[in-house]
Amino acid sequence: MGCGNLFFTVLITLSVALITYNILISANAPLKHDLPGPSSRSALLIDPVIKMPVERSSSGKKRLFHTAVTASDSVYNTWQCRVMYYWYKKHRDGPNSEMGGFTRILHSGKADKFMEEIPTFIAQPLPAGMDQGYIVLNRPWAFVQWLQKADIKEDYILMAEPDHIIVKPIPNLSIDGLGAAFPFFYIEPKKFESIIRKYFPEDKGPVTKIDPIGNSPVIIGKESLKKIAPTWMNVSLAMKKDPETDKAFGWVLEMYGYAVSSALHGVDNILYKDFMIQPPWDTEIGKKFIIHYTYGCDYDMKGKSTYGKIGEWRFDKRSYDTVMPPRNLPLPPPGVPESVVTLVKMVNEATANIPNWGS
């Protein structure tokens, strides 16, 4: 085991050095010349924030994407993955779907008892202490391993998360070498320009070239992601190691790591607002494809939000960090937004139909 840890430590250290070197000399060796898509954002002829992608190819051939979700072996991540996979299967073959295969990238380094229920790739975690208590740093390292070792049939990847519920079949939203990504209001490269410049040199262009995204949800060409992933891993590690960056970016540090790395490789993204909703702030499903239940939902029995204060009725994934949620969770009281009601109903349907729930 000691040799294994030493091996991974040496491997990652060498990778950090190589990627950092490449970034520093990028003015002389552009990273994006062999990647698909336009060479600069100014060349785009579409609004960078749009409701629907421009017309896709009329060839009729599906452009399948592989859904990949990174997870630990914690109870918390596991029950979310089981619910997520249930709804993936439910919509995979639906109208307009271009959903291909599915993989849970399990970065615990060992198999668990859900290997037969959910298609799983076992990735090694970062060596002990390298994540500095920020477990999300295992995500880019897990993607690096999966992209290197797995036989991925599809040409595109959807990077998703355990706390995503797919509410309808998803088409391939990426076009012409561009990724398709959800824009997060709290990812603000311009606000942190002095920090961003540590990782995105001025010769790479203005910081406005960095999209306000994380790695998820993102649909991207597989070959582009293979180039971005090692940079994403090493930029994220470098950010975490730098006290100023760590303090400024906090829990979204790895999201900034991906956004910067995508820009370093010249991969632009369609900022797709209809990709997902985040209850309770988003109240209607509409044309959205994913519910992201990252926030707690608290209400009184009259249906009024008590956000910031535990409500008489609540649903918060963090209530189930060490135990799986029971079947048949109570529905919200009248007056609670559609998005929250739909979320709880979908969790209940999944838990009612997944065999051996609670085991």
Short mmCIF file of C-alpha atoms in Angstrom, two decimals, residues 78-79 82 113-114 116-117 324-325 327 350-359:
data_model
loop_
_atom_site.label_atom_id
_atom_site.label_comp_id
_atom_site.label_asym_id
_atom_site.label_seq_id
_atom_site.Cartn_x
_atom_site.Cartn_y
_atom_site.Cartn_z
CA THR A 78 -24.34 6.46 -2.86
CA TRP A 79 -28.06 7.04 -2.34
CA ARG A 82 -28.86 5.34 -7.06
CA LYS A 113 -21.91 -3.56 -3.08
CA PHE A 114 -23.62 -1.45 -5.76
CA GLU A 116 -23.99 -4.64 -10.19
CA GLU A 117 -26.73 -2.04 -9.78
CA MET A 324 -30.50 6.78 3.15
CA PRO A 325 -33.74 8.76 3.05
CA ARG A 327 -39.26 5.63 1.23
CA ALA A 350 -37.04 6.19 -7.32
CA THR A 351 -36.80 4.86 -3.78
CA ALA A 352 -40.10 2.97 -4.20
CA ASN A 353 -38.78 1.14 -7.27
CA ILE A 354 -35.07 0.60 -6.51
CA PRO A 355 -34.67 -2.92 -5.07
CA ASN A 356 -33.29 -3.27 -1.56
CA TRP A 357 -33.59 0.45 -0.81
CA GLY A 358 -32.20 1.22 2.61
CA SER A 359 -29.80 -1.71 2.56
#
